[in-house]
Amino acid sequence: MNNNGTGGRNARRSLRGRLREGGQASVEYTVVVMLVVIVLISYEDESGVVRSAIGDVVQALKDFFGAYSWAISFSNNITPL
């Protein structure tokens, strides 16, 4: 508390300022997350076709699993690594 007795008032102002800054940060994070989601949902490739990055990841996982299951089908317990 300072000499003129306004310590409590300044503390309340400081708290309100911190709450406003927290609200602003929440808005900024929300905007950034929304933009990232929009980019991941759709993009345009070289030929002008709108595609989905999430769809590309799912397709890559399907392709990988197909190759993995094909390779594992040739192994058995007797085959040494």
Short mmCIF file of N, CA, C and O in Angstrom, two decimals:
data_model
loop_
_atom_site.label_atom_id
_atom_site.label_comp_id
_atom_site.label_asym_id
_atom_site.label_seq_id
_atom_site.Cartn_x
_atom_site.Cartn_y
_atom_site.Cartn_z
N MET A 1 0.85 -1.18 0.00
CA MET A 1 0.00 0.00 0.00
C MET A 1 0.89 1.23 0.00
O MET A 1 1.85 1.33 0.74
N ASN A 2 0.57 2.18 -0.85
CA ASN A 2 1.38 3.39 -0.89
C ASN A 2 0.87 4.43 0.10
O ASN A 2 -0.12 4.22 0.78
N ASN A 3 1.52 5.56 0.16
CA ASN A 3 1.24 6.56 1.19
C ASN A 3 -0.12 7.23 1.07
O ASN A 3 -0.67 7.69 2.05
N ASN A 4 -0.71 7.32 -0.12
CA ASN A 4 -1.97 8.05 -0.23
C ASN A 4 -3.20 7.16 -0.04
O ASN A 4 -4.32 7.59 -0.22
N GLY A 5 -3.01 5.89 0.32
CA GLY A 5 -4.13 5.02 0.65
C GLY A 5 -4.85 4.44 -0.55
O GLY A 5 -5.99 4.00 -0.42
N THR A 6 -4.26 4.40 -1.72
CA THR A 6 -4.94 3.87 -2.90
C THR A 6 -4.43 2.49 -3.29
O THR A 6 -4.62 2.05 -4.40
N GLY A 7 -3.81 1.79 -2.36
CA GLY A 7 -3.25 0.47 -2.67
C GLY A 7 -4.31 -0.53 -3.10
O GLY A 7 -4.11 -1.30 -4.03
N GLY A 8 -5.47 -0.54 -2.45
CA GLY A 8 -6.52 -1.48 -2.81
C GLY A 8 -7.11 -1.20 -4.18
O GLY A 8 -7.42 -2.11 -4.93
N ARG A 9 -7.27 0.06 -4.52
CA ARG A 9 -7.82 0.43 -5.81
C ARG A 9 -6.88 0.02 -6.94
O ARG A 9 -7.31 -0.50 -7.95
N ASN A 10 -5.60 0.23 -6.75
CA ASN A 10 -4.62 -0.15 -7.78
C ASN A 10 -4.56 -1.67 -7.94
O ASN A 10 -4.38 -2.17 -9.05
N ALA A 11 -4.72 -2.40 -6.86
CA ALA A 11 -4.71 -3.85 -6.95
C ALA A 11 -5.91 -4.35 -7.75
O ALA A 11 -5.78 -5.27 -8.55
N ARG A 12 -7.08 -3.73 -7.56
CA ARG A 12 -8.26 -4.13 -8.33
C ARG A 12 -8.08 -3.81 -9.81
O ARG A 12 -8.46 -4.59 -10.66
N ARG A 13 -7.50 -2.67 -10.10
CA ARG A 13 -7.26 -2.31 -11.51
C ARG A 13 -6.30 -3.30 -12.14
O ARG A 13 -6.45 -3.71 -13.28
N SER A 14 -5.29 -3.70 -11.40
CA SER A 14 -4.31 -4.64 -11.91
C SER A 14 -4.95 -5.99 -12.20
O SER A 14 -4.67 -6.62 -13.20
N LEU A 15 -5.85 -6.43 -11.32
CA LEU A 15 -6.54 -7.70 -11.52
C LEU A 15 -7.42 -7.64 -12.76
O LEU A 15 -7.42 -8.57 -13.56
N ARG A 16 -8.15 -6.55 -12.94
CA ARG A 16 -8.99 -6.42 -14.14
C ARG A 16 -8.15 -6.42 -15.40
O ARG A 16 -8.52 -7.01 -16.39
N GLY A 17 -7.00 -5.80 -15.36
CA GLY A 17 -6.11 -5.79 -16.52
C GLY A 17 -5.62 -7.19 -16.88
O GLY A 17 -5.58 -7.58 -18.03
N ARG A 18 -5.28 -7.96 -15.83
CA ARG A 18 -4.83 -9.33 -16.08
C ARG A 18 -5.95 -10.19 -16.64
O ARG A 18 -5.73 -11.04 -17.49
N LEU A 19 -7.17 -9.99 -16.17
CA LEU A 19 -8.29 -10.76 -16.69
C LEU A 19 -8.55 -10.41 -18.15
O LEU A 19 -8.87 -11.29 -18.95
N ARG A 20 -8.43 -9.16 -18.51
CA ARG A 20 -8.60 -8.77 -19.92
C ARG A 20 -7.53 -9.38 -20.79
O ARG A 20 -7.79 -9.83 -21.89
N GLU A 21 -6.29 -9.42 -20.30
CA GLU A 21 -5.21 -10.02 -21.07
C GLU A 21 -5.45 -11.51 -21.26
O GLU A 21 -5.20 -12.05 -22.33
N GLY A 22 -5.97 -12.18 -20.25
CA GLY A 22 -6.29 -13.60 -20.36
C GLY A 22 -7.39 -13.83 -21.38
O GLY A 22 -7.36 -14.79 -22.14
N GLY A 23 -8.37 -12.97 -21.41
CA GLY A 23 -9.44 -13.07 -22.40
C GLY A 23 -8.93 -12.85 -23.81
O GLY A 23 -9.33 -13.53 -24.74
N GLN A 24 -8.02 -11.91 -23.97
CA GLN A 24 -7.44 -11.64 -25.28
C GLN A 24 -6.63 -12.84 -25.75
O GLN A 24 -6.71 -13.22 -26.92
N ALA A 25 -5.87 -13.45 -24.87
CA ALA A 25 -5.07 -14.62 -25.24
C ALA A 25 -5.98 -15.77 -25.66
O ALA A 25 -5.68 -16.48 -26.63
N SER A 26 -7.10 -15.94 -24.98
CA SER A 26 -8.05 -17.00 -25.36
C SER A 26 -8.59 -16.77 -26.76
O SER A 26 -8.71 -17.71 -27.56
N VAL A 27 -8.91 -15.54 -27.08
CA VAL A 27 -9.41 -15.22 -28.42
C VAL A 27 -8.33 -15.49 -29.47
O VAL A 27 -8.60 -16.07 -30.53
N GLU A 28 -7.09 -15.10 -29.18
CA GLU A 28 -6.01 -15.32 -30.14
C GLU A 28 -5.78 -16.80 -30.37
O GLU A 28 -5.62 -17.24 -31.52
N TYR A 29 -5.76 -17.61 -29.31
CA TYR A 29 -5.59 -19.06 -29.47
C TYR A 29 -6.74 -19.66 -30.27
O TYR A 29 -6.54 -20.52 -31.12
N THR A 30 -7.95 -19.21 -30.01
CA THR A 30 -9.11 -19.73 -30.74
C THR A 30 -9.01 -19.43 -32.22
O THR A 30 -9.26 -20.29 -33.06
N VAL A 31 -8.61 -18.22 -32.57
CA VAL A 31 -8.47 -17.84 -33.98
C VAL A 31 -7.40 -18.68 -34.65
O VAL A 31 -7.60 -19.20 -35.76
N VAL A 32 -6.26 -18.87 -34.01
CA VAL A 32 -5.18 -19.66 -34.59
C VAL A 32 -5.60 -21.11 -34.79
O VAL A 32 -5.36 -21.71 -35.84
N VAL A 33 -6.27 -21.69 -33.80
CA VAL A 33 -6.72 -23.08 -33.91
C VAL A 33 -7.74 -23.20 -35.04
O VAL A 33 -7.70 -24.17 -35.81
N MET A 34 -8.64 -22.26 -35.19
CA MET A 34 -9.61 -22.31 -36.27
C MET A 34 -8.92 -22.26 -37.63
O MET A 34 -9.30 -23.00 -38.55
N LEU A 35 -7.91 -21.42 -37.78
CA LEU A 35 -7.19 -21.34 -39.04
C LEU A 35 -6.45 -22.64 -39.35
O LEU A 35 -6.44 -23.11 -40.49
N VAL A 36 -5.85 -23.25 -38.34
CA VAL A 36 -5.15 -24.53 -38.55
C VAL A 36 -6.15 -25.61 -38.96
O VAL A 36 -5.86 -26.39 -39.88
N VAL A 37 -7.30 -25.65 -38.34
CA VAL A 37 -8.32 -26.64 -38.70
C VAL A 37 -8.78 -26.43 -40.13
O VAL A 37 -8.93 -27.40 -40.90
N ILE A 38 -8.98 -25.20 -40.54
CA ILE A 38 -9.40 -24.92 -41.92
C ILE A 38 -8.34 -25.40 -42.90
O ILE A 38 -8.66 -26.01 -43.93
N VAL A 39 -7.08 -25.17 -42.58
CA VAL A 39 -6.00 -25.61 -43.48
C VAL A 39 -5.95 -27.13 -43.54
O VAL A 39 -5.75 -27.71 -44.61
N LEU A 40 -6.14 -27.81 -42.42
CA LEU A 40 -6.09 -29.27 -42.41
C LEU A 40 -7.29 -29.90 -43.11
O LEU A 40 -7.19 -30.98 -43.66
N ILE A 41 -8.42 -29.24 -43.07
CA ILE A 41 -9.61 -29.81 -43.68
C ILE A 41 -9.52 -29.77 -45.20
O ILE A 41 -9.85 -30.74 -45.88
N SER A 42 -9.06 -28.69 -45.77
CA SER A 42 -9.02 -28.62 -47.23
C SER A 42 -7.87 -27.74 -47.71
O SER A 42 -7.49 -26.78 -47.06
N TYR A 43 -7.32 -28.14 -48.82
CA TYR A 43 -6.31 -27.34 -49.50
C TYR A 43 -6.39 -27.65 -50.99
O TYR A 43 -7.01 -28.62 -51.41
N GLU A 44 -5.77 -26.84 -51.79
CA GLU A 44 -5.81 -27.01 -53.23
C GLU A 44 -4.45 -27.51 -53.70
O GLU A 44 -3.42 -26.90 -53.41
N ASP A 45 -4.42 -28.63 -54.43
CA ASP A 45 -3.14 -29.15 -54.90
C ASP A 45 -2.73 -28.48 -56.21
O ASP A 45 -3.37 -27.54 -56.67
N GLU A 46 -1.65 -28.97 -56.82
CA GLU A 46 -1.09 -28.33 -58.02
C GLU A 46 -2.08 -28.29 -59.18
O GLU A 46 -2.06 -27.36 -59.98
N SER A 47 -2.93 -29.30 -59.30
CA SER A 47 -3.86 -29.36 -60.43
C SER A 47 -5.15 -28.57 -60.16
O SER A 47 -6.03 -28.56 -61.01
N GLY A 48 -5.25 -27.93 -59.02
CA GLY A 48 -6.42 -27.13 -58.71
C GLY A 48 -7.54 -27.89 -58.03
O GLY A 48 -8.61 -27.35 -57.78
N VAL A 49 -7.30 -29.15 -57.71
CA VAL A 49 -8.30 -29.97 -57.03
C VAL A 49 -8.22 -29.71 -55.53
O VAL A 49 -7.15 -29.70 -54.95
N VAL A 50 -9.37 -29.49 -54.92
CA VAL A 50 -9.41 -29.27 -53.47
C VAL A 50 -9.33 -30.62 -52.79
O VAL A 50 -10.12 -31.52 -53.06
N ARG A 51 -8.33 -30.78 -51.92
CA ARG A 51 -8.12 -32.04 -51.23
C ARG A 51 -8.10 -31.79 -49.73
O ARG A 51 -8.15 -30.67 -49.28
N SER A 52 -7.97 -32.87 -48.97
CA SER A 52 -7.95 -32.79 -47.52
C SER A 52 -6.67 -33.39 -46.99
O SER A 52 -6.32 -34.52 -47.35
N ALA A 53 -5.95 -32.66 -46.15
CA ALA A 53 -4.73 -33.17 -45.55
C ALA A 53 -5.04 -34.34 -44.63
O ALA A 53 -4.30 -35.32 -44.57
N ILE A 54 -6.15 -34.28 -43.94
CA ILE A 54 -6.55 -35.37 -43.06
C ILE A 54 -6.85 -36.61 -43.90
O ILE A 54 -6.47 -37.72 -43.54
N GLY A 55 -7.51 -36.42 -45.03
CA GLY A 55 -7.78 -37.53 -45.93
C GLY A 55 -6.49 -38.15 -46.46
O GLY A 55 -6.40 -39.37 -46.62
N ASP A 56 -5.49 -37.32 -46.75
CA ASP A 56 -4.19 -37.82 -47.22
C ASP A 56 -3.52 -38.67 -46.14
O ASP A 56 -2.93 -39.71 -46.44
N VAL A 57 -3.61 -38.24 -44.90
CA VAL A 57 -3.01 -39.01 -43.79
C VAL A 57 -3.73 -40.35 -43.63
O VAL A 57 -3.09 -41.40 -43.47
N VAL A 58 -5.04 -40.34 -43.71
CA VAL A 58 -5.81 -41.58 -43.59
C VAL A 58 -5.45 -42.53 -44.72
O VAL A 58 -5.24 -43.73 -44.51
N GLN A 59 -5.35 -42.01 -45.94
CA GLN A 59 -4.99 -42.85 -47.08
C GLN A 59 -3.58 -43.41 -46.92
O GLN A 59 -3.34 -44.58 -47.23
N ALA A 60 -2.64 -42.62 -46.43
CA ALA A 60 -1.28 -43.10 -46.20
C ALA A 60 -1.26 -44.21 -45.16
O ALA A 60 -0.53 -45.20 -45.32
N LEU A 61 -2.04 -44.08 -44.10
CA LEU A 61 -2.11 -45.14 -43.09
C LEU A 61 -2.71 -46.42 -43.66
O LEU A 61 -2.25 -47.52 -43.38
N LYS A 62 -3.74 -46.28 -44.51
CA LYS A 62 -4.33 -47.46 -45.15
C LYS A 62 -3.31 -48.14 -46.05
O LYS A 62 -3.20 -49.38 -46.05
N ASP A 63 -2.56 -47.35 -46.84
CA ASP A 63 -1.55 -47.93 -47.73
C ASP A 63 -0.46 -48.63 -46.92
O ASP A 63 -0.02 -49.72 -47.28
N PHE A 64 -0.02 -47.99 -45.84
CA PHE A 64 1.02 -48.58 -45.01
C PHE A 64 0.54 -49.89 -44.40
O PHE A 64 1.26 -50.88 -44.38
N PHE A 65 -0.69 -49.90 -43.91
CA PHE A 65 -1.22 -51.12 -43.30
C PHE A 65 -1.36 -52.22 -44.33
O PHE A 65 -1.11 -53.39 -44.04
N GLY A 66 -1.75 -51.86 -45.56
CA GLY A 66 -1.85 -52.86 -46.62
C GLY A 66 -0.49 -53.49 -46.91
O GLY A 66 -0.37 -54.72 -47.05
N ALA A 67 0.56 -52.67 -47.01
CA ALA A 67 1.91 -53.19 -47.25
C ALA A 67 2.38 -54.01 -46.04
O ALA A 67 3.02 -55.05 -46.21
N TYR A 68 2.08 -53.56 -44.86
CA TYR A 68 2.49 -54.27 -43.64
C TYR A 68 1.80 -55.63 -43.57
O TYR A 68 2.45 -56.65 -43.30
N SER A 69 0.52 -55.67 -43.81
CA SER A 69 -0.20 -56.95 -43.72
C SER A 69 0.25 -57.90 -44.82
O SER A 69 0.32 -59.12 -44.60
N TRP A 70 0.60 -57.38 -46.00
CA TRP A 70 1.11 -58.24 -47.07
C TRP A 70 2.45 -58.84 -46.65
O TRP A 70 2.70 -60.03 -46.83
N ALA A 71 3.34 -58.03 -46.07
CA ALA A 71 4.66 -58.52 -45.66
C ALA A 71 4.56 -59.50 -44.50
O ALA A 71 5.27 -60.51 -44.47
N ILE A 72 3.67 -59.23 -43.56
CA ILE A 72 3.57 -60.10 -42.39
C ILE A 72 2.92 -61.44 -42.76
O ILE A 72 3.14 -62.45 -42.08
N SER A 73 2.18 -61.48 -43.86
CA SER A 73 1.54 -62.74 -44.27
C SER A 73 2.57 -63.77 -44.71
O SER A 73 2.27 -64.97 -44.74
N PHE A 74 3.77 -63.35 -45.09
CA PHE A 74 4.81 -64.28 -45.52
C PHE A 74 5.62 -64.82 -44.35
O PHE A 74 6.41 -65.74 -44.53
N SER A 75 5.50 -64.27 -43.19
CA SER A 75 6.30 -64.73 -42.07
C SER A 75 5.52 -65.74 -41.24
O SER A 75 4.29 -65.75 -41.23
N ASN A 76 6.24 -66.60 -40.57
CA ASN A 76 5.65 -67.50 -39.61
C ASN A 76 6.61 -67.64 -38.44
O ASN A 76 7.66 -67.02 -38.41
N ASN A 77 6.30 -68.46 -37.49
CA ASN A 77 7.13 -68.57 -36.31
C ASN A 77 8.46 -69.24 -36.60
O ASN A 77 9.42 -69.10 -35.84
N ILE A 78 8.56 -70.00 -37.68
CA ILE A 78 9.80 -70.72 -38.01
C ILE A 78 10.79 -69.82 -38.74
O ILE A 78 12.00 -69.96 -38.59
N THR A 79 10.30 -68.86 -39.49
CA THR A 79 11.16 -67.99 -40.29
C THR A 79 11.96 -67.08 -39.37
O THR A 79 11.38 -66.30 -38.61
N PRO A 80 13.31 -67.17 -39.44
CA PRO A 80 14.11 -66.25 -38.61
C PRO A 80 14.12 -64.85 -39.20
O PRO A 80 13.99 -64.68 -40.40
N LEU A 81 14.29 -63.89 -38.35
CA LEU A 81 14.37 -62.51 -38.82
C LEU A 81 15.73 -62.28 -39.28
O LEU A 81 16.53 -61.84 -39.61
#
